[in-house]
CSV table of C-alpha atoms and ligand atoms in Angstrom, one decimal:
chain,number,residue,atom,x,y,z
J,1,UNK,CA,105.0,66.6,78.8
J,2,UNK,CA,106.2,68.2,82.1
J,3,UNK,CA,103.5,69.2,84.7
J,4,UNK,CA,104.3,72.1,87.1
J,5,UNK,CA,102.2,73.2,90.1
J,6,UNK,CA,102.7,76.8,91.2
J,7,UNK,CA,101.0,77.2,94.6
J,8,UNK,CA,99.8,80.8,95.0
J,9,UNK,CA,98.5,83.3,92.4
J,10,UNK,CA,100.1,86.4,93.7
J,11,UNK,CA,102.9,88.2,91.8
J,12,UNK,CA,105.5,85.6,92.6
J,13,UNK,CA,103.3,82.7,91.4
J,14,UNK,CA,102.5,84.6,88.1
J,15,UNK,CA,106.1,85.6,87.4
J,16,UNK,CA,107.2,81.9,88.0
J,17,UNK,CA,104.4,80.6,85.7
J,18,UNK,CA,105.4,83.2,83.0
J,19,UNK,CA,109.1,82.0,83.2
J,20,UNK,CA,108.2,78.3,83.2
J,21,UNK,CA,105.9,78.9,80.2
J,22,UNK,CA,108.6,80.8,78.3
J,23,UNK,CA,111.2,78.1,79.1
J,24,UNK,CA,109.2,75.1,78.3
J,25,UNK,CA,106.6,76.2,75.7
J,26,UNK,CA,104.4,73.5,74.5
J,27,UNK,CA,106.6,70.8,76.5
J,28,UNK,CA,104.9,71.8,79.8
J,29,UNK,CA,101.6,72.5,81.4
J,30,UNK,CA,101.6,75.0,84.4
J,31,UNK,CA,98.8,75.0,86.9
J,32,UNK,CA,98.6,78.0,89.2
J,33,UNK,CA,96.7,76.7,92.3
J,34,UNK,CA,95.1,79.2,94.8
J,35,UNK,CA,93.0,78.9,98.0
J,36,UNK,CA,90.7,81.5,96.7
J,37,UNK,CA,88.7,81.4,93.3
J,38,UNK,CA,90.1,84.9,92.5
J,39,UNK,CA,93.8,85.4,91.9
J,40,UNK,CA,96.4,88.1,92.5
J,41,UNK,CA,97.1,87.6,96.2
J,42,UNK,CA,98.3,90.9,97.8
J,43,UNK,CA,97.5,92.8,94.6
J,44,UNK,CA,93.9,92.3,95.4
J,45,UNK,CA,94.0,92.1,99.3
J,46,UNK,CA,97.1,94.1,100.3
J,47,UNK,CA,98.0,96.9,97.8
J,48,UNK,CA,95.9,100.0,99.0
J,49,UNK,CA,92.6,100.4,97.1
J,50,UNK,CA,93.4,104.0,96.4
J,51,UNK,CA,96.5,102.9,94.4
J,52,UNK,CA,94.6,101.5,91.4
J,53,UNK,CA,97.5,102.2,89.0
J,54,UNK,CA,99.6,99.7,90.9
J,55,UNK,CA,97.0,97.1,90.9
J,56,UNK,CA,96.9,97.3,87.0
J,57,UNK,CA,99.9,95.0,87.0
J,58,UNK,CA,97.4,92.3,87.1
J,59,UNK,CA,96.8,92.9,83.5
J,60,UNK,CA,100.2,91.4,82.7
J,61,UNK,CA,99.3,88.4,84.8
J,62,UNK,CA,96.2,88.0,82.8
J,63,UNK,CA,98.2,87.5,79.7
J,64,UNK,CA,100.2,84.6,81.5
J,65,UNK,CA,97.0,82.6,82.3
J,66,UNK,CA,95.5,83.3,79.0
J,67,UNK,CA,98.4,81.5,77.3
J,68,UNK,CA,97.8,78.0,76.1
J,69,UNK,CA,100.1,76.2,78.7
J,70,UNK,CA,98.9,77.8,81.9
J,71,UNK,CA,95.8,77.2,83.9
J,72,UNK,CA,94.2,78.6,87.0
J,73,UNK,CA,92.8,76.1,89.7
J,74,UNK,CA,91.1,78.0,92.5
J,75,UNK,CA,89.4,77.4,95.7
J,76,UNK,CA,91.9,74.7,96.7
J,77,UNK,CA,94.0,75.2,99.8
J,78,UNK,CA,97.3,73.2,99.6
J,79,UNK,CA,98.1,71.7,103.1
J,80,UNK,CA,94.5,71.1,103.7
J,81,UNK,CA,92.7,70.0,100.6
J,82,UNK,CA,95.7,68.4,99.1
J,83,UNK,CA,99.1,67.9,100.7
J,84,UNK,CA,102.5,69.0,99.2
J,85,UNK,CA,103.6,65.2,99.1
J,86,UNK,CA,100.6,64.5,97.0
J,87,UNK,CA,101.3,67.4,94.6
J,88,UNK,CA,104.8,66.1,94.2
J,89,UNK,CA,103.4,62.7,93.1
J,90,UNK,CA,101.2,64.5,90.5
J,91,UNK,CA,103.6,67.1,89.2
J,92,UNK,CA,107.2,67.2,88.1
J,93,UNK,CA,107.9,70.2,90.4
J,94,UNK,CA,106.0,72.1,92.9
J,95,UNK,CA,106.7,75.7,93.5
J,96,UNK,CA,105.3,77.3,96.7
J,97,UNK,CA,104.4,81.1,96.1
J,98,UNK,CA,102.1,81.2,99.2
J,99,UNK,CA,103.3,84.6,100.4
J,100,UNK,CA,103.6,85.7,104.1
J,101,UNK,CA,100.0,86.4,105.3
J,102,UNK,CA,100.6,86.3,109.0
J,103,UNK,CA,101.2,89.3,111.1
J,104,UNK,CA,104.2,89.2,113.2
J,105,UNK,CA,103.6,89.6,116.9
J,106,UNK,CA,104.7,92.8,118.8
J,107,UNK,CA,105.7,90.6,121.8
J,108,UNK,CA,104.6,93.1,124.4
J,109,UNK,CA,102.1,92.8,127.1
J,110,UNK,CA,98.5,93.9,126.2
J,111,UNK,CA,98.7,93.1,122.5
J,112,UNK,CA,95.9,90.7,122.8
J,113,UNK,CA,93.4,93.4,124.1
J,114,UNK,CA,90.5,94.3,121.9
J,115,UNK,CA,91.4,97.3,119.7
J,116,UNK,CA,94.9,95.9,118.8
J,117,UNK,CA,94.9,94.6,115.3
J,118,UNK,CA,97.6,93.4,112.9
J,119,UNK,CA,98.1,95.2,109.6
J,120,UNK,CA,97.2,92.1,107.6
J,121,UNK,CA,93.8,92.1,109.3
J,122,UNK,CA,93.3,95.8,109.0
J,123,UNK,CA,94.4,95.9,105.4
J,124,UNK,CA,92.4,92.8,104.6
J,125,UNK,CA,89.3,94.3,106.2
J,126,UNK,CA,89.4,97.4,103.8
J,127,UNK,CA,90.4,95.3,100.8
J,128,UNK,CA,87.7,92.7,101.1
J,129,UNK,CA,89.8,89.7,102.4
J,130,UNK,CA,87.1,87.0,103.4
J,131,UNK,CA,89.1,86.2,106.6
J,132,UNK,CA,88.7,89.8,107.9
J,133,UNK,CA,85.2,91.0,106.7
J,134,UNK,CA,84.1,90.8,110.3
J,135,UNK,CA,87.0,92.7,111.9
J,136,UNK,CA,85.0,95.8,112.7
J,137,UNK,CA,88.0,97.9,114.0
J,138,UNK,CA,87.1,100.4,116.8
J,139,UNK,CA,86.9,103.8,115.0
J,140,UNK,CA,84.9,105.4,117.7
J,141,UNK,CA,87.8,106.9,119.7
J,142,UNK,CA,89.7,110.1,118.7
J,143,UNK,CA,93.1,108.5,118.8
J,144,UNK,CA,94.7,105.7,116.7
J,145,UNK,CA,98.3,104.5,116.5
J,146,UNK,CA,100.2,102.6,113.9
J,147,UNK,CA,103.3,100.7,115.0
J,148,UNK,CA,105.9,100.5,112.2
J,149,UNK,CA,107.8,102.7,109.9
J,150,UNK,CA,107.3,101.1,106.5
J,151,UNK,CA,104.9,101.8,103.6
J,152,UNK,CA,102.2,99.4,105.1
J,153,UNK,CA,102.1,101.7,108.2
J,154,UNK,CA,101.7,104.6,105.9
J,155,UNK,CA,98.9,102.8,103.9
J,156,UNK,CA,97.0,102.3,107.2
J,157,UNK,CA,97.5,105.8,108.4
J,158,UNK,CA,96.4,107.3,105.1
J,159,UNK,CA,93.4,105.1,104.8
J,160,UNK,CA,92.3,106.1,108.3
J,161,UNK,CA,92.6,109.8,107.4
J,162,UNK,CA,91.0,110.1,104.0
J,163,UNK,CA,87.6,111.5,103.4
J,164,UNK,CA,84.8,109.5,101.4
J,165,UNK,CA,85.4,111.7,98.4
J,166,UNK,CA,89.1,111.0,98.4
J,167,UNK,CA,88.2,107.2,97.9
J,168,UNK,CA,86.5,107.9,94.7
J,169,UNK,CA,88.0,105.7,91.9
J,170,UNK,CA,89.3,103.2,94.5
J,171,UNK,CA,88.0,99.7,95.0
J,172,UNK,CA,87.7,100.0,98.9
J,173,UNK,CA,85.0,97.7,100.1
J,174,UNK,CA,81.6,99.2,100.9
J,175,UNK,CA,81.6,98.0,104.6
J,176,UNK,CA,85.0,99.8,105.3
J,177,UNK,CA,84.1,103.0,103.3
J,178,UNK,CA,81.0,103.5,105.5
J,179,UNK,CA,82.7,102.7,108.7
J,180,UNK,CA,85.7,105.1,107.9
J,181,UNK,CA,83.2,107.8,107.0
J,182,UNK,CA,81.7,107.5,110.5
J,183,UNK,CA,85.2,107.4,112.1
J,184,UNK,CA,85.9,109.8,115.0
J,185,UNK,CA,89.6,109.4,114.8
J,186,UNK,CA,91.4,112.7,114.6
J,187,UNK,CA,94.9,111.9,115.6
J,188,UNK,CA,97.0,109.0,114.1
J,189,UNK,CA,100.4,108.5,115.7
J,190,UNK,CA,102.9,106.6,113.7
J,191,UNK,CA,105.5,105.0,116.0
J,192,UNK,CA,109.0,104.0,114.9
J,193,UNK,CA,111.7,102.8,117.3
J,194,UNK,CA,114.4,104.6,115.4
J,195,UNK,CA,114.7,107.9,113.5
J,196,UNK,CA,113.9,109.5,110.2
J,197,UNK,CA,117.0,108.0,108.5
J,198,UNK,CA,115.9,104.5,109.4
J,199,UNK,CA,112.5,104.5,107.9
J,200,UNK,CA,111.4,102.1,105.2
J,201,UNK,CA,108.9,104.5,103.5
J,202,UNK,CA,109.2,105.5,99.8
J,203,UNK,CA,108.9,108.9,98.4
J,204,UNK,CA,105.7,108.4,96.5
J,205,UNK,CA,103.8,107.0,99.6
J,206,UNK,CA,105.3,109.9,101.9
J,207,UNK,CA,104.5,112.6,99.3
J,208,UNK,CA,100.9,111.7,99.3
J,209,UNK,CA,100.6,112.7,102.9
J,210,UNK,CA,101.2,116.4,101.8
J,211,UNK,CA,98.1,116.4,99.7
J,212,UNK,CA,95.4,114.9,101.9
J,213,UNK,CA,92.1,116.8,102.1
J,214,UNK,CA,91.5,116.6,105.8
J,215,UNK,CA,94.7,115.5,107.3
J,216,UNK,CA,98.3,116.9,107.7
J,217,UNK,CA,101.5,115.3,108.7
J,218,UNK,CA,103.2,116.4,111.9
J,219,UNK,CA,107.0,115.9,112.1
J,220,UNK,CA,109.5,117.2,114.6
J,221,UNK,CA,112.6,119.0,113.3
J,222,UNK,CA,114.6,117.9,116.3
J,223,UNK,CA,114.3,114.2,115.3
J,224,UNK,CA,116.6,114.7,112.4
J,225,UNK,CA,120.3,114.4,112.1
J,226,UNK,CA,122.2,117.4,110.5
J,227,UNK,CA,121.1,117.9,107.0
J,228,UNK,CA,124.7,117.1,105.7
J,229,UNK,CA,124.1,113.5,106.9
J,230,UNK,CA,121.5,113.0,104.1
J,231,UNK,CA,124.3,113.1,101.5
J,232,UNK,CA,125.4,109.7,102.4
J,233,UNK,CA,121.9,108.2,101.7
J,234,UNK,CA,120.9,106.3,98.6
J,235,UNK,CA,119.0,108.8,96.3
J,236,UNK,CA,115.5,107.3,96.7
J,237,UNK,CA,115.9,107.4,100.4
J,238,UNK,CA,117.3,110.8,100.5
J,239,UNK,CA,114.2,111.9,98.6
J,240,UNK,CA,111.9,110.3,101.4
J,241,UNK,CA,114.0,112.2,104.1
J,242,UNK,CA,113.6,115.5,102.1
J,243,UNK,CA,109.9,115.1,102.1
J,244,UNK,CA,109.9,114.4,105.8
J,245,UNK,CA,112.0,117.5,106.4
J,246,UNK,CA,109.5,119.5,104.4
J,247,UNK,CA,106.7,118.3,106.6
J,248,UNK,CA,108.8,119.2,109.7
J,249,UNK,CA,109.3,122.7,108.3
J,250,UNK,CA,105.5,123.2,107.5
J,251,UNK,CA,103.2,123.9,110.3
J,252,UNK,CA,100.2,121.4,110.2
J,253,UNK,CA,97.5,122.8,107.9
J,254,UNK,CA,95.0,124.8,110.0
J,255,UNK,CA,92.2,123.8,107.8
J,256,UNK,CA,92.6,120.1,108.3
J,257,UNK,CA,90.8,118.3,111.1
J,258,UNK,CA,93.1,115.3,111.4
J,259,UNK,CA,96.8,115.1,112.4
J,260,UNK,CA,99.2,112.3,111.4
J,261,UNK,CA,102.0,112.5,114.0
J,262,UNK,CA,105.4,110.8,113.3
J,263,UNK,CA,106.8,109.8,116.7
J,264,UNK,CA,110.2,108.7,116.0
J,265,UNK,CA,112.7,107.0,118.6
J,266,UNK,CA,109.6,105.6,120.3
J,267,UNK,CA,109.7,101.9,121.4
J,268,UNK,CA,106.3,100.4,122.6
J,269,UNK,CA,106.7,98.7,125.9
J,270,UNK,CA,103.0,97.6,126.7
J,271,UNK,CA,99.5,98.4,125.8
J,272,UNK,CA,97.1,99.3,128.6
J,273,UNK,CA,93.3,99.7,129.0
J,274,UNK,CA,90.3,98.5,131.0
J,275,UNK,CA,89.3,95.4,129.0
J,276,UNK,CA,90.3,97.2,125.6
J,277,UNK,CA,93.3,99.1,124.3
J,278,UNK,CA,93.4,102.7,125.6
J,279,UNK,CA,97.1,103.7,125.4
J,280,UNK,CA,100.6,102.5,124.5
J,281,UNK,CA,103.3,103.0,127.1
J,282,UNK,CA,106.4,104.0,125.1
J,283,UNK,CA,110.1,104.3,125.9
J,284,UNK,CA,112.1,107.1,124.3
J,285,UNK,CA,115.1,105.7,122.4
J,286,UNK,CA,118.3,106.8,120.8
J,287,UNK,CA,120.5,105.3,118.2
J,288,UNK,CA,123.3,103.1,119.5
J,289,UNK,CA,126.7,102.7,117.8
J,290,UNK,CA,125.4,100.0,115.4
J,291,UNK,CA,122.4,102.0,114.4
J,292,UNK,CA,120.0,100.1,116.6
J,293,UNK,CA,117.5,101.5,119.1
J,294,UNK,CA,118.7,101.9,122.7
J,295,UNK,CA,116.1,102.7,125.4
J,296,UNK,CA,116.8,106.0,127.3
J,297,UNK,CA,114.6,105.0,130.4
J,298,UNK,CA,112.3,107.9,129.7
J,299,UNK,CA,108.7,106.7,129.2
J,300,UNK,CA,105.4,108.4,128.2
J,301,UNK,CA,102.0,107.4,127.0
J,302,UNK,CA,100.4,107.5,123.5
J,303,UNK,CA,96.6,107.5,123.7
J,304,UNK,CA,95.1,105.1,121.2
J,305,UNK,CA,91.8,103.0,121.1
J,306,UNK,CA,92.8,101.5,117.7
J,307,UNK,CA,96.2,100.2,117.5
J,308,UNK,CA,97.5,98.7,114.2
J,309,UNK,CA,100.9,96.7,114.3
J,310,UNK,CA,102.7,97.0,110.9
J,311,UNK,CA,105.9,95.4,111.8
J,312,UNK,CA,106.1,92.6,109.2
J,313,UNK,CA,104.7,89.2,108.3
J,314,UNK,CA,105.6,85.5,108.3
J,315,UNK,CA,104.7,82.5,106.1
J,316,UNK,CA,102.8,79.7,108.0
J,317,UNK,CA,104.6,76.3,108.0
J,318,UNK,CA,103.2,73.6,105.9
J,319,UNK,CA,103.3,69.9,106.6
J,320,UNK,CA,106.2,68.1,105.0
J,321,UNK,CA,108.0,71.3,104.1
J,322,UNK,CA,111.3,72.5,105.7
J,323,UNK,CA,110.7,75.7,107.7
J,324,UNK,CA,112.9,78.5,108.9
J,325,UNK,CA,111.6,79.5,112.2
J,326,UNK,CA,113.6,82.6,112.7
J,327,UNK,CA,113.0,83.9,109.2
J,328,UNK,CA,109.3,83.0,109.2
J,329,UNK,CA,109.6,81.5,105.7
J,330,UNK,CA,110.3,78.2,104.0
J,331,UNK,CA,113.8,76.9,104.5
J,332,UNK,CA,115.3,77.2,101.1
J,333,UNK,CA,118.6,77.5,99.3
J,334,UNK,CA,118.1,80.3,96.6
J,335,UNK,CA,114.6,79.0,96.2
J,336,UNK,CA,115.2,75.3,96.4
J,337,UNK,CA,113.6,73.6,99.4
J,338,UNK,CA,114.2,70.0,98.5
J,339,UNK,CA,114.0,67.6,95.5
J,340,UNK,CA,111.5,69.1,92.9
J,341,UNK,CA,110.2,71.5,95.7
J,342,UNK,CA,110.8,75.2,95.4
J,343,UNK,CA,109.8,78.6,97.0
J,344,UNK,CA,109.4,82.0,95.4
J,345,UNK,CA,108.4,85.4,96.5
J,346,UNK,CA,107.7,86.3,100.1
J,347,UNK,CA,107.5,82.5,101.0
J,348,UNK,CA,111.0,82.3,99.8
J,349,UNK,CA,112.7,85.5,101.0
J,350,UNK,CA,110.4,86.9,103.6
J,351,UNK,CA,108.1,90.0,103.3
J,352,UNK,CA,110.4,92.5,101.6
J,353,UNK,CA,110.7,94.3,98.3
J,354,UNK,CA,108.1,95.6,95.9
J,355,UNK,CA,105.9,93.7,93.4
J,356,UNK,CA,108.6,93.7,90.9
J,357,UNK,CA,111.1,92.2,93.3
J,358,UNK,CA,109.2,88.9,92.9
J,359,UNK,CA,110.0,88.7,89.2
J,360,UNK,CA,113.7,87.8,89.5
J,361,UNK,CA,112.7,85.1,92.1
J,362,UNK,CA,110.3,83.5,89.7
J,363,UNK,CA,112.8,83.5,86.7
J,364,UNK,CA,115.6,82.2,88.8
J,365,UNK,CA,113.7,79.3,90.0
J,366,UNK,CA,112.5,78.6,86.6
J,367,UNK,CA,116.1,78.6,85.4
J,368,UNK,CA,116.9,76.0,88.1
J,369,UNK,CA,114.1,73.8,87.2
J,370,UNK,CA,115.2,74.0,83.5
J,371,UNK,CA,118.8,73.0,84.6
J,372,UNK,CA,117.3,70.1,86.6
J,373,UNK,CA,114.9,68.8,84.1
J,374,UNK,CA,115.7,70.1,80.7
J,375,UNK,CA,112.8,70.7,78.1
J,376,UNK,CA,112.3,67.5,76.1
J,377,UNK,CA,113.1,65.1,78.8
J,378,UNK,CA,109.7,63.6,79.7
J,379,UNK,CA,107.9,62.1,82.7
J,380,UNK,CA,104.6,60.5,83.0
J,381,UNK,CA,102.8,62.3,85.7
J,382,UNK,CA,99.1,63.1,86.0
J,383,UNK,CA,99.2,66.8,86.4
J,384,UNK,CA,95.9,68.7,86.5
J,385,UNK,CA,93.8,65.7,85.6
J,386,UNK,CA,95.1,63.7,88.6
J,387,UNK,CA,94.6,66.7,91.0
J,388,UNK,CA,91.0,67.3,89.8
J,389,UNK,CA,90.1,63.6,90.2
J,390,UNK,CA,91.6,63.5,93.7
J,391,UNK,CA,89.9,66.8,94.8
J,392,UNK,CA,86.5,65.6,93.3
J,393,UNK,CA,86.9,62.4,95.4
J,394,UNK,CA,87.3,64.6,98.4
J,395,UNK,CA,84.2,66.6,97.6
J,396,UNK,CA,86.2,69.7,97.0
J,397,UNK,CA,84.9,72.0,94.2
J,398,UNK,CA,88.0,73.4,92.4
J,399,UNK,CA,87.2,76.5,90.3
J,400,UNK,CA,88.8,77.5,87.1
J,401,UNK,CA,89.6,80.6,84.9
J,402,UNK,CA,86.0,80.9,83.6
J,403,UNK,CA,84.8,81.0,87.1
J,404,UNK,CA,87.3,83.6,88.1
J,405,UNK,CA,86.2,85.8,85.3
J,406,UNK,CA,82.5,85.3,86.0
J,407,UNK,CA,83.1,86.5,89.6
J,408,UNK,CA,85.1,89.5,88.5
J,409,UNK,CA,82.4,90.5,86.0
J,410,UNK,CA,79.8,90.3,88.6
J,411,UNK,CA,81.9,92.4,91.0
J,412,UNK,CA,82.3,95.1,88.3
J,413,UNK,CA,78.6,95.0,87.4
J,414,UNK,CA,77.8,95.5,91.0
J,415,UNK,CA,80.2,98.5,91.4
J,416,UNK,CA,78.8,101.6,93.1
J,417,UNK,CA,79.3,104.9,91.3
J,418,UNK,CA,83.0,106.1,91.4
J,419,UNK,CA,84.4,102.5,92.2
J,420,UNK,CA,85.8,100.1,89.6
J,421,UNK,CA,84.2,97.1,91.3
J,422,UNK,CA,82.3,96.0,94.5
J,423,UNK,CA,84.4,93.2,95.8
J,424,UNK,CA,82.8,90.2,97.2
J,425,UNK,CA,84.0,89.8,100.8
J,426,UNK,CA,82.9,86.2,101.6
J,427,UNK,CA,83.8,82.9,100.0
J,428,UNK,CA,80.0,82.0,99.8
J,429,UNK,CA,79.5,85.2,97.8
J,430,UNK,CA,82.0,84.2,95.2
J,431,UNK,CA,80.6,80.8,94.9
J,432,UNK,CA,77.0,82.2,94.7
J,433,UNK,CA,78.2,84.4,91.8
J,434,UNK,CA,79.1,81.1,90.0
J,435,UNK,CA,75.5,79.8,90.3
J,436,UNK,CA,73.9,82.8,88.7
Q,1,LIG,C1,99.5,96.0,102.9
Q,1,LIG,C2,100.5,95.8,101.7
Q,1,LIG,C3,100.5,96.7,100.7
Q,1,LIG,C4,101.6,96.6,99.7
Q,1,LIG,N1,101.7,97.6,98.8
Q,1,LIG,C5,102.5,97.6,97.7
Q,1,LIG,C6,102.7,98.5,96.7
Q,1,LIG,O1,101.9,99.5,96.9
Q,1,LIG,N2,103.6,98.3,95.9
Q,1,LIG,C7,104.4,97.2,95.7
Q,1,LIG,O2,105.3,97.2,94.8
Q,1,LIG,N3,104.3,96.2,96.6
Q,1,LIG,C8,103.4,96.3,97.6
Q,1,LIG,N4,103.3,95.4,98.5
Q,1,LIG,C9,104.1,94.3,98.4
Q,1,LIG,C10,103.7,93.2,97.4
Q,1,LIG,O3,102.2,93.0,97.7
Q,1,LIG,C11,104.3,91.9,97.6
Q,1,LIG,O4,105.7,92.1,97.2
Q,1,LIG,C12,103.9,90.7,96.8
Q,1,LIG,O5,102.4,90.5,96.8
Q,1,LIG,C13,104.4,89.3,97.3
Q,1,LIG,O6,104.0,88.4,96.4
Q,1,LIG,P1,103.8,86.8,96.7
Q,1,LIG,O7,103.3,86.2,95.4
Q,1,LIG,O8,105.1,86.4,97.3
Q,1,LIG,O9,102.7,86.7,97.9
Q,1,LIG,P2,101.1,87.1,97.8
Q,1,LIG,O10,100.9,88.3,96.9
Q,1,LIG,O11,100.8,87.2,99.3
Q,1,LIG,O12,100.4,85.8,97.2
Q,1,LIG,C14,100.3,84.6,97.8
Q,1,LIG,C15,99.2,83.7,97.2
Q,1,LIG,O13,99.2,82.5,97.8
Q,1,LIG,C16,98.0,82.1,98.1
Q,1,LIG,N5,98.1,81.0,99.1
Q,1,LIG,C17,98.5,81.2,100.3
Q,1,LIG,N6,98.5,80.0,101.0
Q,1,LIG,C18,98.0,79.0,100.1
Q,1,LIG,C19,97.7,77.8,100.3
Q,1,LIG,N7,98.0,77.0,101.4
Q,1,LIG,N8,97.1,77.0,99.2
Q,1,LIG,C20,96.8,77.7,98.1
Q,1,LIG,N9,97.2,79.0,97.9
Q,1,LIG,C21,97.7,79.8,99.0
Q,1,LIG,C22,97.2,83.3,98.5
Q,1,LIG,O14,95.8,83.2,98.5
Q,1,LIG,C23,97.8,84.4,97.6
Q,1,LIG,O15,97.1,84.5,96.4
Q,1,LIG,C24,102.4,95.5,99.6
Q,1,LIG,C25,102.2,94.5,100.6
Q,1,LIG,C26,101.3,94.7,101.6
Q,1,LIG,C27,101.2,93.6,102.6
């Protein structure tokens, strides 16, 4: 019998467990280990609460853990409660699927001022991540800014601009819903260092901005290259640009009270304010020969008392695991970190791609493992039993699949009207739910 430890229960962890289960069948046991007693990683804590249809992918993951050879072990932080080296002694292979939960720094003066938050923090706050329940982002000013030109920036801007009514059917947490309802923010500026052709925003997410109850997108026609230049774009990207051009051609809805201003060719230089963020000093840019942003020397100010940086994430290093400082991920060769140690998902390739992009990662690594330890060849490792013994000796209460279900059922039964669940936002609340 082979024993595999998959560390992390986000999409990459589940696809890897699925692939290993399919490859080894009853010749292996796969344990999905997570720091939290509830699974799914960014499906729970990242994907926007008003995108419930996307979150439904977790139903597929449920089937993986319901199969006989796969187990869930929650409330265990690898690198703190148990080391990777210890896991390698207990398991035939260890696959790190720990994601990239740390916000990349802007690297400009003033970014530590109160009022400047990373998107992982802000998104975690409205999605019920226990580390960010206390964030309390300042929503009392009239201006906010989001730095970045990807879908996460769009998520943040959209969430800031929606009415309470528009969150019906979402699983946004109560504390965020109440705070957002009382928000005074009327202008949300989305800053990008380059132009519309360089955005990493997808058509669905952009299209939504045209249908908001209380907010309208504002885009400058002068920022676009001639329309013929769109012909060279990949079809999905061209669709995004067409949507943006449509916003530019339409005057902001007069009936809406909020504006979402796309400020292209805008490079943040520094954040200023008396003891808290008040404005961003920005340099106007233009595209250089290689498509990068070149400063023009012209500067201006964007007022903002809440500034969200959405410029990417990194994987924190883990003791004993080779690390790629520049890439902010585990150092790996097509998923292989070292002997019997692998990485998948964002921990392998950095924070890019959609949920589905993590599937080939998991299957590729499973194929490598099959090649390196074919089904039928046996080893005598302790697997889950050994891990549980070790954790119990350290006073760590590992949780299991039944515990996860109990927590989720309690969340669903606590749901306010119009919401599929009321998420617990503190680890103690999860553990309390288990005592009921
Ligand atoms: C704000 C946001 C919105 C997004 N929206 C979309 C979207 O709408 N559509 C889409 O297709 N994609 C979206 N994505 C991308 C998608 O979420 C990722 O592609 C995917 O979640 C990456 O999967 P992963 O398994 O590598 O990492 P994660 O989903 O981050 O999972 C990592 C898991 O590892 C666990 N973990 C971390 N460290 C440890 C440790 N030391 N010990 C134990 N467990 C640990 C975490 O608790 C977590 O469960 C979004 C991403 C973000 C950030």
